[in-house]
Coordinates of C-alpha atoms in Angstrom, one line a residue:
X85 CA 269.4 195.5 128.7
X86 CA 267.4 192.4 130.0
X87 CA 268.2 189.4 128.9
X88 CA 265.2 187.8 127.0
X89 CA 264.0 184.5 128.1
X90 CA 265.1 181.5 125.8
X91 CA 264.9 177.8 125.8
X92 CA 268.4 176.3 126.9
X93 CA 270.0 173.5 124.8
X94 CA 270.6 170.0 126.7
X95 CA 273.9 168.2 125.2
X96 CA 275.9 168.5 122.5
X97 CA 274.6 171.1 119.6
X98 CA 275.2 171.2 116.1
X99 CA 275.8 173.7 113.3
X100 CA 273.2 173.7 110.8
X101 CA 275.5 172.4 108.0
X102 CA 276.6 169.2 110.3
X103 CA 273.0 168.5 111.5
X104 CA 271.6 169.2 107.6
X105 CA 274.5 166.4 106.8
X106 CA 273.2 164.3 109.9
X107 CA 269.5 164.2 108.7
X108 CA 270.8 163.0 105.0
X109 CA 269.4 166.1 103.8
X110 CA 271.0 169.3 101.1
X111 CA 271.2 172.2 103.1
X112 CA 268.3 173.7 100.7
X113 CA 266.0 171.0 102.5
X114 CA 267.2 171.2 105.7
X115 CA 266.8 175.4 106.0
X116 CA 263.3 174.9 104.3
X117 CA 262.3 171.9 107.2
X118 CA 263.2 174.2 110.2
X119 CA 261.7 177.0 108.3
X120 CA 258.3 174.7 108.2
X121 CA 258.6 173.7 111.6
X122 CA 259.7 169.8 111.2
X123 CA 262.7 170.4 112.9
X124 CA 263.5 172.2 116.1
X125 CA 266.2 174.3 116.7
X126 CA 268.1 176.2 119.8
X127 CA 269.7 179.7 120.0
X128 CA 273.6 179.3 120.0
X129 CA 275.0 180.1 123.5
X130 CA 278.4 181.4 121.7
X131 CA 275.9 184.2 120.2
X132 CA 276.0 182.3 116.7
X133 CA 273.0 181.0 114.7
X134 CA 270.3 178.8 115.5
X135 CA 271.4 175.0 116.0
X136 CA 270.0 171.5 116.5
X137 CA 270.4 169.5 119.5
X138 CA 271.7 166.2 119.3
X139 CA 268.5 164.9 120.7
X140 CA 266.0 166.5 117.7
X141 CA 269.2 164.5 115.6
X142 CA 267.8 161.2 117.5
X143 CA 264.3 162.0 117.4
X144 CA 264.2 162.8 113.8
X145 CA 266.4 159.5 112.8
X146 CA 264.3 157.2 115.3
X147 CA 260.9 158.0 113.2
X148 CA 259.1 155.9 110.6
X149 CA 260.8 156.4 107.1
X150 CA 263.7 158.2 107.6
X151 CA 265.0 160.2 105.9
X152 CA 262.7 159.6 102.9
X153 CA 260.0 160.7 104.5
X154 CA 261.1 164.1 105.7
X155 CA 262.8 164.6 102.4
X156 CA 259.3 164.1 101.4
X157 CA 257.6 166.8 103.8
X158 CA 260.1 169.5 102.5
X159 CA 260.0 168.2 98.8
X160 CA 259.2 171.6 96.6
X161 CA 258.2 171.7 92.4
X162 CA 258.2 174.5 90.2
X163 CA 255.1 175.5 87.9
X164 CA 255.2 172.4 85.7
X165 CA 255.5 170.0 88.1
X166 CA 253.2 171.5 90.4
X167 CA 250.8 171.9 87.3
X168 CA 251.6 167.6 86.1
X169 CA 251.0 166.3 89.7
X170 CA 247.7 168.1 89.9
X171 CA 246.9 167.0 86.3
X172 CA 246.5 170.2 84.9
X173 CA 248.3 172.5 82.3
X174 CA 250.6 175.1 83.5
X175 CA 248.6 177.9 82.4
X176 CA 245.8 176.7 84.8
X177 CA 248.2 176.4 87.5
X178 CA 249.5 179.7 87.3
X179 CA 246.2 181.3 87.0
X180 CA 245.1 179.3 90.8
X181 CA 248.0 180.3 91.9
X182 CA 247.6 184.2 91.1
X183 CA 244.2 183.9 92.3
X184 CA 246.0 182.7 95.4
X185 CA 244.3 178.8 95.8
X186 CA 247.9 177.5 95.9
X187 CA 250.5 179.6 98.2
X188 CA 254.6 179.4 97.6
X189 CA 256.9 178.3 99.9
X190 CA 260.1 180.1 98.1
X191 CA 261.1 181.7 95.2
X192 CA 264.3 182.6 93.2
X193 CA 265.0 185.0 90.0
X194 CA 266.7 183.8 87.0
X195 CA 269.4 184.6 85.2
X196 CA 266.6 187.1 83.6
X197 CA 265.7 188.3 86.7
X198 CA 262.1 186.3 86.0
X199 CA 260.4 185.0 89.4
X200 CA 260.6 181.1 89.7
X201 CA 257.8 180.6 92.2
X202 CA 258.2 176.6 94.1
X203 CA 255.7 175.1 95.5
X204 CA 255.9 172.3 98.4
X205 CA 254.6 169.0 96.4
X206 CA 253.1 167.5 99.8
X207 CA 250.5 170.7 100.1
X208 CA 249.6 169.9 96.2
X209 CA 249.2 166.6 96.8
X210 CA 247.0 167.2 100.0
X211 CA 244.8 170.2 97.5
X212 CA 244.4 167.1 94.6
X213 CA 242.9 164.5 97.0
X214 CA 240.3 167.1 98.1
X215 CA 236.8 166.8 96.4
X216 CA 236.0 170.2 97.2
X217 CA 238.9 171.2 94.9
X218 CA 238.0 169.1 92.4
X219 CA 236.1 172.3 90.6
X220 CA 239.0 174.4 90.4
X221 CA 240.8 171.7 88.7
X222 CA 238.0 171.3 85.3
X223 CA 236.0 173.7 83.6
X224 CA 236.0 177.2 82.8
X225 CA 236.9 179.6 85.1
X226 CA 234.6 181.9 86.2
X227 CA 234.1 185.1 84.2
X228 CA 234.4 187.1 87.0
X229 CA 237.5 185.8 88.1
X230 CA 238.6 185.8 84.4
X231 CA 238.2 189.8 84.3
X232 CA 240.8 189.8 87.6
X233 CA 242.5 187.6 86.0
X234 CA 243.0 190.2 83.1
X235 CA 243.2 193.0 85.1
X236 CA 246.5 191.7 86.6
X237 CA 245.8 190.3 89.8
X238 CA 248.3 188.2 90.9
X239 CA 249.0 187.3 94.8
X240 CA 251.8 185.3 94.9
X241 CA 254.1 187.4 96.6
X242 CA 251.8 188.9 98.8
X243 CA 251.1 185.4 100.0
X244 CA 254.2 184.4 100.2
X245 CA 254.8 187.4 102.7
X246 CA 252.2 186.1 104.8
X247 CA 253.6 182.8 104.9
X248 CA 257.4 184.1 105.4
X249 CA 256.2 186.3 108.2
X250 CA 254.8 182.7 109.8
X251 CA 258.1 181.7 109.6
X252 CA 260.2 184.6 111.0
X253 CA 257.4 184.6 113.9
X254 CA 258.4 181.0 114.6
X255 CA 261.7 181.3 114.5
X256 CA 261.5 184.4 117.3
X257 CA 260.3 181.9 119.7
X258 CA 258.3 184.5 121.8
X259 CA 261.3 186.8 121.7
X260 CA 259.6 190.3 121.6
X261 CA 262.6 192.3 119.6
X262 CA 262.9 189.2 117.3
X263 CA 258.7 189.2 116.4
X264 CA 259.2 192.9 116.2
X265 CA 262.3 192.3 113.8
X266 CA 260.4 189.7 111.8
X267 CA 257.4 192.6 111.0
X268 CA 260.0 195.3 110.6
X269 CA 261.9 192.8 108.0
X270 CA 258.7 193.3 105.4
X271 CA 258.0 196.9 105.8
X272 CA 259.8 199.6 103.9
X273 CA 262.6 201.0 106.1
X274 CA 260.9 204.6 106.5
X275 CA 257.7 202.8 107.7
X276 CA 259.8 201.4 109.9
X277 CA 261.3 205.2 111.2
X278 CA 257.9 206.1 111.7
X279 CA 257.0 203.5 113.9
X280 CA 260.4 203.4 115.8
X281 CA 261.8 207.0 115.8
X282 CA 264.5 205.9 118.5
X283 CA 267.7 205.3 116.6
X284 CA 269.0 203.3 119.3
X285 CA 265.8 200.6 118.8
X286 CA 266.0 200.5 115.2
X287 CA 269.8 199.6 115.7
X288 CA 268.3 196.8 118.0
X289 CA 266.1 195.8 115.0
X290 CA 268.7 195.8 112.8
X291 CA 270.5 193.5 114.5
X292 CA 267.9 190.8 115.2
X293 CA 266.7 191.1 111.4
X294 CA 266.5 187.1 110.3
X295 CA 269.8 186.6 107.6
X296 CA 267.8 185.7 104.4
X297 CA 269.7 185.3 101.2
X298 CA 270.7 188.0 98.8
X299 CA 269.2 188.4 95.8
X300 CA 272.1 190.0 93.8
X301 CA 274.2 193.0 94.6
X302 CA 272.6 195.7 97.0
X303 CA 271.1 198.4 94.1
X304 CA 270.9 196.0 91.3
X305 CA 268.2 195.3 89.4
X306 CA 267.9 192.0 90.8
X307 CA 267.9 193.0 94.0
X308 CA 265.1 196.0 93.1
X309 CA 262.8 192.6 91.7
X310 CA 263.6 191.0 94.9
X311 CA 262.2 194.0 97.1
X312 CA 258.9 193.8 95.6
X313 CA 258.4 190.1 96.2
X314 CA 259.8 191.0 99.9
X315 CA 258.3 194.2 100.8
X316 CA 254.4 194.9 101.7
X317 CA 253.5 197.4 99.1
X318 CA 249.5 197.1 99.3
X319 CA 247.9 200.0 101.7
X320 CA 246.0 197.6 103.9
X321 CA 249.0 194.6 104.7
X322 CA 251.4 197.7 105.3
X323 CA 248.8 199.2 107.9
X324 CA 248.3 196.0 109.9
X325 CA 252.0 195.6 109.7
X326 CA 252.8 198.7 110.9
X327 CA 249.7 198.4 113.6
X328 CA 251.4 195.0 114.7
X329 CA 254.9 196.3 115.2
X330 CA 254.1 199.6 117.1
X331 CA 252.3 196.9 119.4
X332 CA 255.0 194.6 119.6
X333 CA 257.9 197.3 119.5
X334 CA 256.0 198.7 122.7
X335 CA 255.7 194.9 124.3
X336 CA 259.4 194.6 123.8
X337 CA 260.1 198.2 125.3
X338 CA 258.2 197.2 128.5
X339 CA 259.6 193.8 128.9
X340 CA 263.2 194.7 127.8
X341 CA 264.5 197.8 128.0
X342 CA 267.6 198.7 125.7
X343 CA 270.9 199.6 128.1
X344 CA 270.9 203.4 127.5
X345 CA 274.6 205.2 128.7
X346 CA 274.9 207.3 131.7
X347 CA 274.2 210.8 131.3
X348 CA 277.0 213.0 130.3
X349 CA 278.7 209.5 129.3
X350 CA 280.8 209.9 126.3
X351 CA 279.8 207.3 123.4
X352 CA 281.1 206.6 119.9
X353 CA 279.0 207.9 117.1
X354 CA 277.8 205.7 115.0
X355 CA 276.4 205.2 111.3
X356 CA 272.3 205.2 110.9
X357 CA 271.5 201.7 110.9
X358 CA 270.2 200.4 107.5
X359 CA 266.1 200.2 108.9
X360 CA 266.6 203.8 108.5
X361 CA 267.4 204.2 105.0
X362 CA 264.0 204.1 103.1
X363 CA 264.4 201.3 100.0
X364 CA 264.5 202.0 96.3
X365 CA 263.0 200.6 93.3
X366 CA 259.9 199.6 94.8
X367 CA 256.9 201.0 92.7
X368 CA 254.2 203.0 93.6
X369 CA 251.0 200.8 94.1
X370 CA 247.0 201.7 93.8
X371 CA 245.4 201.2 97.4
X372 CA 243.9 197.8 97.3
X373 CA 240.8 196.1 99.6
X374 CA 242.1 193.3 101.9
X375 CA 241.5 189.8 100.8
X376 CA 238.9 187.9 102.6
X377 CA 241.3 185.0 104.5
X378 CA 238.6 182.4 103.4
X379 CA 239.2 180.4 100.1
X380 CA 236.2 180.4 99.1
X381 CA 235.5 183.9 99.9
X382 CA 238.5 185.0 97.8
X383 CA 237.4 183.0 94.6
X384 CA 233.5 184.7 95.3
X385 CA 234.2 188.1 96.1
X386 CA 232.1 190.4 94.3
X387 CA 234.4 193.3 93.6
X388 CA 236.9 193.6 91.3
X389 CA 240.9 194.4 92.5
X390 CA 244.1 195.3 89.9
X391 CA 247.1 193.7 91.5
X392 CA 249.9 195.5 92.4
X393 CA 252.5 194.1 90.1
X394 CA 252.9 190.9 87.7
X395 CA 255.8 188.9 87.8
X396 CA 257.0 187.0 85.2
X397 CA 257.3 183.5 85.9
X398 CA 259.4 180.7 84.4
X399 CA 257.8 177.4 83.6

């Protein structure tokens, strides 16, 4: 197989837990600052992780307000902080947030399996000191948004897929099997059979999925709550997901090509890789109309739309 094209560290490197310790930051804040962009990482030449260059160490120590600052830009609050530095109640909060005015950043279940939604504090801050937002903030809301409201419409997770999938793109640097990984990663794995029938490329899939964190045991209940947050569920996002990795699958195909064995060439089976085991748990959902991307167009809209699937939050 080709080998794709990708940026070569200069000097020394270092593991993500030494450079999280370099930057005077927990390794919670660290992961969530390359996530976000703030700091730059290389691919590990031993065929490891990602890693930081001892220059990016410089840069970021060099700048104005270290490391407060950058503590600041990855700093992230739960429902009632979120709700007290935008001066409202929680209730509120959680309602702008189903109606998706205010995206999460990350989330974690409870020891009742209950969603804890967080929230970065420098975006809320940024949404407070806008007078255009100053509306959303007092008053009633309106009725029609109300009667969604009532219906069940929530879009925090579905939000929060958009935003991880900026992040997975990000972190492919321009790598076509990696982007094709990162829209694989949030589709059903029997989506992703139908798109890739070649067991071979899911196999290459598999292996450039991004690590994310477990959420409990593999089967467990906890782990069924954490596929819904993770997985597109909604007709429409699964369709341009679906449209966007045949494309990218068929970029990576062109530009390279897996390593296929001779013919007649006697190879080791192997076991399905796990793209091609469709996921459990995950519950049926009501075809849904795509959200205008437009704020104000998503707080306007006409029609109404029953969401998917409310999660319980803790406050």
């Amino acid at each position: 197989m080709a080998a794709e094209n990708v940026p070569t560290p200069q000097g020394p490197t270092y593991a993500p837990a030494r450079a999280a310790r370099e930057l005077a930051l927990r390794r919670g804040e660290f992961d969530l600052a390359v996530r976000l962009g703030h700091i730059r990482t290389v691919p590990d030449e031993g065929g490891g992780g990602r890693r930081v260059s001892s220059a990016e160490i410089d840069r970021l120590r060099a700048r104005t307000g270290f490391p407060e600052a950058l503590r600041g830009r990855v700093e992230t609050v739960g429902t009632r902080e979120a709700a007290e530095l935008l001066e409202i109640s929680p209730g509120r909060f959680t309602r702008l947030a189903r109606l998706g005015v205010v995206v999460p950043v990350t989330f974690y279940l409870n020891r009742y399996r209950a969603v804890v939604w967080h929230y970065l504090a420098e975006e809320l801050r940024q949404f407070a000191a806008t007078d255009d937002n100053k509306p959303l903030l007092t008053g009633r809301t309106p009725t029609g948004l109300r009667e969604q409201l009532a219906e069940g419409l929530d879009l925090r997770a579905r939000n929060w897929r958009g935003r991880q999938l900026g992040f997975l793109l990000r972190e492919a640097d321009g790598r076509p099997w990696a982007r094709a990984a990162a829209l694989a990663s949030l589709l059903d794995p029997a989506h992703v059979a139908e798109i890739v029938p070649d067991p071979d490329e899911r196999a290459r899939l598999s292996r450039s999925l991004p690590r994310t964190m477990p959420h409990g045991a593999p089967g467990s209940a906890t782990a069924q709550v954490a596929e819904r947050i993770t997985t597109a569920v909604e007709p429409d996002e699964i369709g341009w997901l679906r449209a966007d990795l045949a494309q990218t699958v068929a970029e990576a195909r062109a530009r390279h090509p897996l390593l296929r064995p001779e013919p007649g060439a006697t190879v080791p089976a192997a076991a399905p890789p796990p793209l091609a085991v469709p996921r459990t748990g995950a519950p049926h959902r009501q075809e849904q109309p795509r959200h205008p991307r437009g704020l104000l167009g998503r707080l306007r809209r006409a029609g109404r739309r029953t969401a998917p699937h409310r999660e319980t939050e803790h406050v």
